[in-house]
PDB file of C-alpha atoms and ligand atoms in Angstrom:
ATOM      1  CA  UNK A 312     -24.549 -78.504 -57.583  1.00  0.00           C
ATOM      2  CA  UNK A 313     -28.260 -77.980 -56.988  1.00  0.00           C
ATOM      3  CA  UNK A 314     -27.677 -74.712 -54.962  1.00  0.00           C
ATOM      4  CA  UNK A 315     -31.065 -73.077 -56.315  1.00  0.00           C
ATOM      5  CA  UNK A 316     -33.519 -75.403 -54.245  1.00  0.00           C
ATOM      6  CA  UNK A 317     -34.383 -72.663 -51.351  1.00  0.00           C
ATOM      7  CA  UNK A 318     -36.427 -73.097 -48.278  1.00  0.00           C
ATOM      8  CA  UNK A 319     -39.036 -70.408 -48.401  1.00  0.00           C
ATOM      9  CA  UNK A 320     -41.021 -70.926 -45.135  1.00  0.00           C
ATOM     10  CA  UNK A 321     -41.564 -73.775 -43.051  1.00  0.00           C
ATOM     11  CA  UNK A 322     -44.559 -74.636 -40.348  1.00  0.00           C
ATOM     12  CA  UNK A 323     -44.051 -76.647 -37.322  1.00  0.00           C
ATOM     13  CA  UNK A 324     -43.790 -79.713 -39.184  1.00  0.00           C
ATOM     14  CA  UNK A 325     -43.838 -78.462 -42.570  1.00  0.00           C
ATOM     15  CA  UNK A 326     -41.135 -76.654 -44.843  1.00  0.00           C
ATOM     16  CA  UNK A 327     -41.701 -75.059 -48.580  1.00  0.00           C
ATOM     17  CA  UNK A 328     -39.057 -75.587 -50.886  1.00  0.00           C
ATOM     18  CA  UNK A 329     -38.724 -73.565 -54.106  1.00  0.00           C
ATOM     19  CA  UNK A 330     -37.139 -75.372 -56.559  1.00  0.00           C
ATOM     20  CA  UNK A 331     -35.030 -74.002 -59.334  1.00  0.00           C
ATOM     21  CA  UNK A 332     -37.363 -72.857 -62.607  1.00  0.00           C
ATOM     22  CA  UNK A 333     -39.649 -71.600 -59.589  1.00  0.00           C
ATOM     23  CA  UNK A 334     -41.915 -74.754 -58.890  1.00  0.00           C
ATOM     24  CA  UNK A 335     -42.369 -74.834 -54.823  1.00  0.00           C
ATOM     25  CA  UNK A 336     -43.170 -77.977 -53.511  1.00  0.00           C
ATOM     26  CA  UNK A 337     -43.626 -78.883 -49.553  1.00  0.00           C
ATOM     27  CA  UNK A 338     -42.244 -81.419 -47.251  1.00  0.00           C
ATOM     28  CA  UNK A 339     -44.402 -82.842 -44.301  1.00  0.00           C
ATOM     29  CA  UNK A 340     -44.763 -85.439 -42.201  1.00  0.00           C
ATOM     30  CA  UNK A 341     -46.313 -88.711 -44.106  1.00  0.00           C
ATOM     31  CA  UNK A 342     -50.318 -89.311 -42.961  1.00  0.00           C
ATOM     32  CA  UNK A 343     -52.024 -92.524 -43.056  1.00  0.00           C
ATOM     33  CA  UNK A 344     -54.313 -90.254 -45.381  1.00  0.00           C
ATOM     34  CA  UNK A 345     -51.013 -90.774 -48.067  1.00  0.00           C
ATOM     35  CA  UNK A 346     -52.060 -94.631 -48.203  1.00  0.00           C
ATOM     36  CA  UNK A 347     -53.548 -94.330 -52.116  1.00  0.00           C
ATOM     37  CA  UNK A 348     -50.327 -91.325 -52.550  1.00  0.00           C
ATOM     38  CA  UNK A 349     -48.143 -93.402 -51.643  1.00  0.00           C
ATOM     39  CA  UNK A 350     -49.142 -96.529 -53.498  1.00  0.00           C
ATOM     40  CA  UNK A 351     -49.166 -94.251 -56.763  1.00  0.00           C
ATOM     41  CA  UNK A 352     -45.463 -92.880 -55.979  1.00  0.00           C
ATOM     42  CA  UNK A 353     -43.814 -96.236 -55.360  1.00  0.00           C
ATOM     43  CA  UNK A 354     -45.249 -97.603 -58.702  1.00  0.00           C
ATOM     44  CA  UNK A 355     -44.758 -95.053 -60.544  1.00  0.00           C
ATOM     45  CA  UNK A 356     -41.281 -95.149 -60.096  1.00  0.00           C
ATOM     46  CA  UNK A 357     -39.106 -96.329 -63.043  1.00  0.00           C
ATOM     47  CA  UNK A 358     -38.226 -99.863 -62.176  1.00  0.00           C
ATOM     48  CA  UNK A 359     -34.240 -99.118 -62.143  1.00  0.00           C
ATOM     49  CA  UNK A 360     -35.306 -96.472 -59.200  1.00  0.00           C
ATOM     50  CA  UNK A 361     -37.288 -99.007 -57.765  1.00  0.00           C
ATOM     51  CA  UNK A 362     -34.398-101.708 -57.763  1.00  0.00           C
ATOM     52  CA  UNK A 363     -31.708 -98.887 -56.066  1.00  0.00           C
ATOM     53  CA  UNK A 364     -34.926 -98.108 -54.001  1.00  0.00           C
ATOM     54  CA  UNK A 365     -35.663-101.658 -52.478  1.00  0.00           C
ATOM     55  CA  UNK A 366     -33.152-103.497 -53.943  1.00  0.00           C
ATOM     56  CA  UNK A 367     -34.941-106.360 -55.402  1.00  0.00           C
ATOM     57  CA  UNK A 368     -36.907-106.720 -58.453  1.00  0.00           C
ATOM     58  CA  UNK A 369     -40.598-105.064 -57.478  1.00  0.00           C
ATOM     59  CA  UNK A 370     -42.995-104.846 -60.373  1.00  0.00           C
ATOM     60  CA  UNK A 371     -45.397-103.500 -57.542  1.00  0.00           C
ATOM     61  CA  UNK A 372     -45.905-102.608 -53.972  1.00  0.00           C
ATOM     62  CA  UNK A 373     -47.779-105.917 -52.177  1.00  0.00           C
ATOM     63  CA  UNK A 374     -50.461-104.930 -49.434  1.00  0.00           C
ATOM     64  CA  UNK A 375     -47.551-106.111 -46.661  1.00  0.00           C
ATOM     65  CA  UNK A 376     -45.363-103.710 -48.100  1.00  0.00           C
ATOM     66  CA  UNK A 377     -47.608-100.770 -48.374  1.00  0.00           C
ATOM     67  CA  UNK A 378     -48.845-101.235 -45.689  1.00  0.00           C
ATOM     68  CA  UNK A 379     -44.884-101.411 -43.464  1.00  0.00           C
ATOM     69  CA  UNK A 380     -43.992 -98.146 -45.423  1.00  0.00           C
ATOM     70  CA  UNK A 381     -47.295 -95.870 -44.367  1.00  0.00           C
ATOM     71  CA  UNK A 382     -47.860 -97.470 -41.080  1.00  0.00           C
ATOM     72  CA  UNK A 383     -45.505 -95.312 -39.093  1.00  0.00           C
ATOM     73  CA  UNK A 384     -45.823 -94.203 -35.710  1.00  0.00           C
ATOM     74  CA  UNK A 385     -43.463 -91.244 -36.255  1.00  0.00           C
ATOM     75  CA  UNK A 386     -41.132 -91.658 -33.362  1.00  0.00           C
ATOM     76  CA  UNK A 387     -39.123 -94.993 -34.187  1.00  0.00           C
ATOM     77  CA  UNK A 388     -40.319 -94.961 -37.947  1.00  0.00           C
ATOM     78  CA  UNK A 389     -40.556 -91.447 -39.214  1.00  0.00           C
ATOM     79  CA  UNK A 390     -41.592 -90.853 -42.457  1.00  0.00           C
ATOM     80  CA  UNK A 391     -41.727 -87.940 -44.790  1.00  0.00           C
ATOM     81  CA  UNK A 392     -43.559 -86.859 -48.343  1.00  0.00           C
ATOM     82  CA  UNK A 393     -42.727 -84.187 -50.501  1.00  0.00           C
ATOM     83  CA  UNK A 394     -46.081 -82.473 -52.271  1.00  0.00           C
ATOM     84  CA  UNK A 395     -46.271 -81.135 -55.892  1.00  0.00           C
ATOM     85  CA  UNK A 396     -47.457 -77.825 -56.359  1.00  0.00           C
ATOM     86  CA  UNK A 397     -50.581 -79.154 -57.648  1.00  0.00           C
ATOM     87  CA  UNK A 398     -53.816 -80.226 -57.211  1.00  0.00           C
ATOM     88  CA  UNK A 399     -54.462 -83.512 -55.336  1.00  0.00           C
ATOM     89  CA  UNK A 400     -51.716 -85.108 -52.773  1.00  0.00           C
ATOM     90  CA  UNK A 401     -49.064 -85.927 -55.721  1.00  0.00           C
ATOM     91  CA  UNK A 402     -46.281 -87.243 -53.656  1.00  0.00           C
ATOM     92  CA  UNK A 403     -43.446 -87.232 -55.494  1.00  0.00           C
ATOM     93  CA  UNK A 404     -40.743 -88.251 -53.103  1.00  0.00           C
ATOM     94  CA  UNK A 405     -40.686 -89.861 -50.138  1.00  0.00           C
ATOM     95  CA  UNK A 406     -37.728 -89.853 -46.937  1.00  0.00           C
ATOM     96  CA  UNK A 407     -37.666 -92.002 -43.789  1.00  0.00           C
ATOM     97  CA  UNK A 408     -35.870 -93.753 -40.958  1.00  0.00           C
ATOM     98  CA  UNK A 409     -36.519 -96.821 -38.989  1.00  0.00           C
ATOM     99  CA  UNK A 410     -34.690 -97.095 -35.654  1.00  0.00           C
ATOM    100  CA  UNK A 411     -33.010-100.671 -35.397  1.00  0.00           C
ATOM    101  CA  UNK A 412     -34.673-102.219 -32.219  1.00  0.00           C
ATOM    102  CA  UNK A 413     -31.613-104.241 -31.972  1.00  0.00           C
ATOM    103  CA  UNK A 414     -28.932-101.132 -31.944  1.00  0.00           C
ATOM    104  CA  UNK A 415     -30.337 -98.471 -29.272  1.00  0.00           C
ATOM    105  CA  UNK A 416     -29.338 -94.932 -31.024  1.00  0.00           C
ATOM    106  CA  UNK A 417     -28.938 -96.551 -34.436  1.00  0.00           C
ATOM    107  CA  UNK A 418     -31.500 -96.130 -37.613  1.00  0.00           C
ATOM    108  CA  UNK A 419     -31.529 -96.838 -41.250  1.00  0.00           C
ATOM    109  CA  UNK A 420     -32.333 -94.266 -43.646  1.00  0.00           C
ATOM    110  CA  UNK A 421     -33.901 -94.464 -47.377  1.00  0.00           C
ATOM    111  CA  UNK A 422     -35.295 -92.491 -49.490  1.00  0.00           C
ATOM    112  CA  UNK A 423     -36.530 -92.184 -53.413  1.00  0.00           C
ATOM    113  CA  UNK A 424     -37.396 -89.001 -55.636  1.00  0.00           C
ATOM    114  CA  UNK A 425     -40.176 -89.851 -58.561  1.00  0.00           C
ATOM    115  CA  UNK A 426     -37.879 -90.207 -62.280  1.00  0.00           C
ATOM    116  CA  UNK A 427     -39.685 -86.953 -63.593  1.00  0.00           C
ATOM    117  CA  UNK A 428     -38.399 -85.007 -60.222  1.00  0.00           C
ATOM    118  CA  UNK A 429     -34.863 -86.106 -59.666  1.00  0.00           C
ATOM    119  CA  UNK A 430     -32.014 -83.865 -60.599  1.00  0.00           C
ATOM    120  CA  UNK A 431     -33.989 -80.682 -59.031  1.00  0.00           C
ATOM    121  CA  UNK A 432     -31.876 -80.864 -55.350  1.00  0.00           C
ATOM    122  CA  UNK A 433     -34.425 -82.896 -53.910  1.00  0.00           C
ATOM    123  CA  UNK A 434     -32.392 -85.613 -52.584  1.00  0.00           C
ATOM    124  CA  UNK A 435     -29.941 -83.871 -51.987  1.00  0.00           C
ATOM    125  CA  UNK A 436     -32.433 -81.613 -49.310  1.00  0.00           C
ATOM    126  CA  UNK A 437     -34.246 -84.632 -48.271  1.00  0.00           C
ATOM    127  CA  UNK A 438     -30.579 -86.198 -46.676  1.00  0.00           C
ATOM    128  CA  UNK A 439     -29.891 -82.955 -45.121  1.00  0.00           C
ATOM    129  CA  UNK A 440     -33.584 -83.342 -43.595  1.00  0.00           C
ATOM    130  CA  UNK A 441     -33.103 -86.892 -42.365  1.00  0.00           C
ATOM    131  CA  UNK A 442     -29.640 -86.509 -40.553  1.00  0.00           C
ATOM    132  CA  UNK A 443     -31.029 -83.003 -39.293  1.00  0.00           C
ATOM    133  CA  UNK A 444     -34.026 -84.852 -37.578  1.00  0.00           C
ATOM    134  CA  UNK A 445     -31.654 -87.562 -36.514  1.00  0.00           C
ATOM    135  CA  UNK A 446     -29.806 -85.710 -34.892  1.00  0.00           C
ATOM    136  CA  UNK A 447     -32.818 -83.859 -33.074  1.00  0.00           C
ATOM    137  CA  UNK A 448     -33.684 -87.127 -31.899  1.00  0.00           C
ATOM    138  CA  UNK A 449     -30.618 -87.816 -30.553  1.00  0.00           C
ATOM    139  CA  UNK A 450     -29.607 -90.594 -32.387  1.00  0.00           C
ATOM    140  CA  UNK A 451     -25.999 -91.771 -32.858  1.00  0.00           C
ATOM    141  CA  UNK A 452     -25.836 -93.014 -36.256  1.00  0.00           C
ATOM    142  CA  UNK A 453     -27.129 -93.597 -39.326  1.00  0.00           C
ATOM    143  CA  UNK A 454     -26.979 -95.838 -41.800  1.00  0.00           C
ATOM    144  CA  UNK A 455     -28.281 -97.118 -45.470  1.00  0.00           C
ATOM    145  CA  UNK A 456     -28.175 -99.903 -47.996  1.00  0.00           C
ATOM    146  CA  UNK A 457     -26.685 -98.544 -51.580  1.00  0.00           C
ATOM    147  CA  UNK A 458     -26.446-100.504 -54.348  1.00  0.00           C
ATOM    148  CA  UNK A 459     -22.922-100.351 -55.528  1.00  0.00           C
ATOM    149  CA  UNK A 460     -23.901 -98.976 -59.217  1.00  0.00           C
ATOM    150  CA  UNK A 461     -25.766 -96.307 -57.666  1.00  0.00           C
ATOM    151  CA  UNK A 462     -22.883 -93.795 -57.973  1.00  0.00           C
ATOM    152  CA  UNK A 463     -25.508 -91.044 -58.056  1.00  0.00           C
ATOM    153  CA  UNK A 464     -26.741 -92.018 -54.322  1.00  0.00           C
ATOM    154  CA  UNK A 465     -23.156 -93.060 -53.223  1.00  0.00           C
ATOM    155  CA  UNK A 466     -21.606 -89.275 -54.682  1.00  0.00           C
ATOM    156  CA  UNK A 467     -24.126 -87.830 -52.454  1.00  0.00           C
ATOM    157  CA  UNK A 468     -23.238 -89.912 -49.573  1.00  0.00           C
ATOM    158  CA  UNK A 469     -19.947 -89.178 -49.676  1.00  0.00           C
ATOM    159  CA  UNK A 470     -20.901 -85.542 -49.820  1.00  0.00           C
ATOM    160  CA  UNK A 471     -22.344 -85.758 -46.201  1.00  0.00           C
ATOM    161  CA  UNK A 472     -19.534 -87.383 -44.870  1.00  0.00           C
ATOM    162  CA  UNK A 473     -20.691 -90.685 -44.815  1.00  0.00           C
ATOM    163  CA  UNK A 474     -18.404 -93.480 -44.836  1.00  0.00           C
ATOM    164  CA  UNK A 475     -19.054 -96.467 -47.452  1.00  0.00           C
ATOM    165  CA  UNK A 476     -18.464 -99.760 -46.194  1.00  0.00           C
ATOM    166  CA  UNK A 477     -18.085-103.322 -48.047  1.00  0.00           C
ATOM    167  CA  UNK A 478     -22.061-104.991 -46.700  1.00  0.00           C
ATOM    168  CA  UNK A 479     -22.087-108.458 -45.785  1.00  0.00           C
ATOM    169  CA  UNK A 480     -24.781-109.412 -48.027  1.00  0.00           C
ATOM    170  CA  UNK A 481     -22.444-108.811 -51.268  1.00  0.00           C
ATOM    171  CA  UNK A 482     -20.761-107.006 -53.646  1.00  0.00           C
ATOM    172  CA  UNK A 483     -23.990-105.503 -54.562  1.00  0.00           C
ATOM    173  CA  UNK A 484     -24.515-103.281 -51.787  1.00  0.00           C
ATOM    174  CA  UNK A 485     -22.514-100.950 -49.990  1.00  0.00           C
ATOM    175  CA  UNK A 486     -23.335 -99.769 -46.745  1.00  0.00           C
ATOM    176  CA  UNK A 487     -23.284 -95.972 -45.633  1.00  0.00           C
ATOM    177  CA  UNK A 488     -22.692 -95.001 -42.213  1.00  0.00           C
ATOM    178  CA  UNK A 489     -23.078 -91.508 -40.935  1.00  0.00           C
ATOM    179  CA  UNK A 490     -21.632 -91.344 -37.041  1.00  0.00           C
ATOM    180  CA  UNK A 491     -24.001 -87.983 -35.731  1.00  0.00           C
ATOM    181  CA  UNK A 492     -22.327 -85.390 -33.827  1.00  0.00           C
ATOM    182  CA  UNK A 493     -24.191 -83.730 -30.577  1.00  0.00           C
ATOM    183  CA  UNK A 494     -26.846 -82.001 -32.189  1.00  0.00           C
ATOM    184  CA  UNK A 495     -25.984 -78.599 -33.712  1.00  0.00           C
ATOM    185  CA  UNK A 496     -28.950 -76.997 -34.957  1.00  0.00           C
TER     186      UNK A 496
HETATM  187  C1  COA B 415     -30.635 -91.023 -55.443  1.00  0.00           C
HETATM  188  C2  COA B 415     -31.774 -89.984 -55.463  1.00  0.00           C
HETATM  189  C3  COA B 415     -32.509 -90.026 -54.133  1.00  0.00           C
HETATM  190  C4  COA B 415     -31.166 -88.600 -55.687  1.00  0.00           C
HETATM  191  O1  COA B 415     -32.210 -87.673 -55.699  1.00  0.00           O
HETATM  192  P1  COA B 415     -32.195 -86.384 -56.678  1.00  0.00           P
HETATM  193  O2  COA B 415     -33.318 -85.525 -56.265  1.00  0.00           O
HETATM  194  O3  COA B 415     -32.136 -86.817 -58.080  1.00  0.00           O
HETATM  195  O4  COA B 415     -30.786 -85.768 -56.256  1.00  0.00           O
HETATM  196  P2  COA B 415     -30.323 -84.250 -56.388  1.00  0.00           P
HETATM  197  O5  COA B 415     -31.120 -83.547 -57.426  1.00  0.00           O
HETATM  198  O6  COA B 415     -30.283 -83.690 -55.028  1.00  0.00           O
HETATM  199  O7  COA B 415     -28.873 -84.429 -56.987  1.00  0.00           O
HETATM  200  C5  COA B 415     -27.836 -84.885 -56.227  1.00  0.00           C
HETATM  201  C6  COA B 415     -26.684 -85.250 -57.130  1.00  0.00           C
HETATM  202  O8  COA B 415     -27.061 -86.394 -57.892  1.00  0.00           O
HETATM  203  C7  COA B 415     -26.512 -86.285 -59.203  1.00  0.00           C
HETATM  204  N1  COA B 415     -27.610 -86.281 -60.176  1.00  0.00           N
HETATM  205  C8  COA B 415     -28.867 -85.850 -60.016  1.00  0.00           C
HETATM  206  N2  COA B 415     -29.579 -86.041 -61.107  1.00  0.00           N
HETATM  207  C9  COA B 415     -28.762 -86.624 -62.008  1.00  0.00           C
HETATM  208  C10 COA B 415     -28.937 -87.107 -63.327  1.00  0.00           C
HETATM  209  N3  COA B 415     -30.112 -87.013 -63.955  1.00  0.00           N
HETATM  210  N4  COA B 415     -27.878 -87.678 -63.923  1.00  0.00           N
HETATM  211  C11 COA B 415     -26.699 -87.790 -63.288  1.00  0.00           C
HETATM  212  N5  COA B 415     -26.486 -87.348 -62.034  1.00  0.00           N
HETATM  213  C12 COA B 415     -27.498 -86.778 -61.402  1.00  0.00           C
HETATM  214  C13 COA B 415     -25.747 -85.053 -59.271  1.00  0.00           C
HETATM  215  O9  COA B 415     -24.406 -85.373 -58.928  1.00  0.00           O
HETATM  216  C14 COA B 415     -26.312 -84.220 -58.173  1.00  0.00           C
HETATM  217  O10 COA B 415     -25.346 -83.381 -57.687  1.00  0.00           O
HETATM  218  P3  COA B 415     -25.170 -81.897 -58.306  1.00  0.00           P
HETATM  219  O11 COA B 415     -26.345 -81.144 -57.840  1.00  0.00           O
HETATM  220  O12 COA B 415     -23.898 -81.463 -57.686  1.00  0.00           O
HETATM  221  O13 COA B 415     -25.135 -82.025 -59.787  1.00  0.00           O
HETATM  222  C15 COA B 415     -32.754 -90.265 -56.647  1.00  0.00           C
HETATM  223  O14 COA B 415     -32.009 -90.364 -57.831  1.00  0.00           O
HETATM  224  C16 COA B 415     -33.591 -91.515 -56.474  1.00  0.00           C
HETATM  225  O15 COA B 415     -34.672 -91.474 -55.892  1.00  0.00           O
HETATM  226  N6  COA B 415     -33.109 -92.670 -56.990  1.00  0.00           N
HETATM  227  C17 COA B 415     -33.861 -93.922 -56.910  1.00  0.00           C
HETATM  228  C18 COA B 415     -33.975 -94.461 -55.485  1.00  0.00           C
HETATM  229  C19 COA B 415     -32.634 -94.500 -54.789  1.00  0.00           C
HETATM  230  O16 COA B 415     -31.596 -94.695 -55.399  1.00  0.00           O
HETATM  231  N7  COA B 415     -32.660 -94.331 -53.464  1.00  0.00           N
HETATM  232  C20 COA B 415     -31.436 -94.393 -52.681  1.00  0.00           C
HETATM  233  C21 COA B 415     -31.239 -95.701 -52.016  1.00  0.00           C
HETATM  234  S1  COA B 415     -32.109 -95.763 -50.497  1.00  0.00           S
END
């Protein structure tokens, strides 16, 4: 288990994580200033994490696309970005939910960690983030397409208690389902 990825302070919207070998990085809410960030993270990614990502074959981000993932109003889409400790606005993952216009209280979640960052506790910290905010919100549940050879992102669903059901787009995908209790925190 990642257990060495510690929060060491957090703003009103921010939080600094310090990861283990000692590299801090910070969570925050995505800006439309993270338009050219952004871009640069979701290509970057190794096309297998882009598949489990998107789940179709993306060689790159089209303008549409882009432009859906970093044109969030922050209150039905909310979207974070974790910073690199370095210079420039390296994002180097990215966490958000959409509420479902068509379920009141219901959202689906997704997220992606850049190749060179995953295995660090990042995702692991990024769920915890997104059903902590959820719940804040008040929502009832939430829920996110997996592709059914992700075991990585299906272990760690399973390890928040979310239950994996059969999709009904295919074998392919497996839907998790997180019911949210009364907010606790
Ligand atoms: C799935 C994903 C978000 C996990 O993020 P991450 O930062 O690598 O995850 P963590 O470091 O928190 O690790 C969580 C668990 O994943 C597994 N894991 C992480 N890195 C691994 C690696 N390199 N090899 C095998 N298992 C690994 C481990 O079981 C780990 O648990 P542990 O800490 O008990 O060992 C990330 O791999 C990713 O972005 N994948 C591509 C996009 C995607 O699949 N998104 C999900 C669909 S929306």
């Amino acid at each position: 288990m990642n257990a060495a990825l510690t929060a060491v302070g957090h703003a009103a919207d921010s939080e600094v994580w310090r990861l283990p070998g000692g590299r801090q990085v910070r969570l925050r809410p995505l800006a439309p200033e993270d338009l050219c960030a952004e871009k640069a993270f979701f290509n970057g990614l190794s096309r297998d994490s882009r598949q489990q990502r998107f789940h179709f074959g993306l060689r790159e981000l089209s303008p549409a696309l882009l432009k859906l993932l970093t044109d969030v109003d922050q209150r039905l889409h909310r979207a974070w970005v974790v910073e690199a400790d370095e210079p420039g606005r390296r994002v180097i993952a990215d966490a958000r939910f959409v509420c479902d216009p068509a379920q009141p209280g219901m959202a689906e979640f997704a997220l992606a960690v850049a190749d060179d960052w995953q295995g660090r506790g990042l995702g692991r910290r990024l769920i915890a983030h997104l059903i902590a905010q959820a719940r804040r919100q008040g929502l009832r549940q939430l829920y996110g397409d997996v592709q059914a050879e992700n075991r990585r992102m299906l272990a760690l669903m399973r390890e928040f208690g979310m239950r994996l059901r059969a999709h009904a787009d295919g074998a392919q995908l497996v839907r998790a389902v997180l019911a949210l209790d009364v907010a606790a925190d």
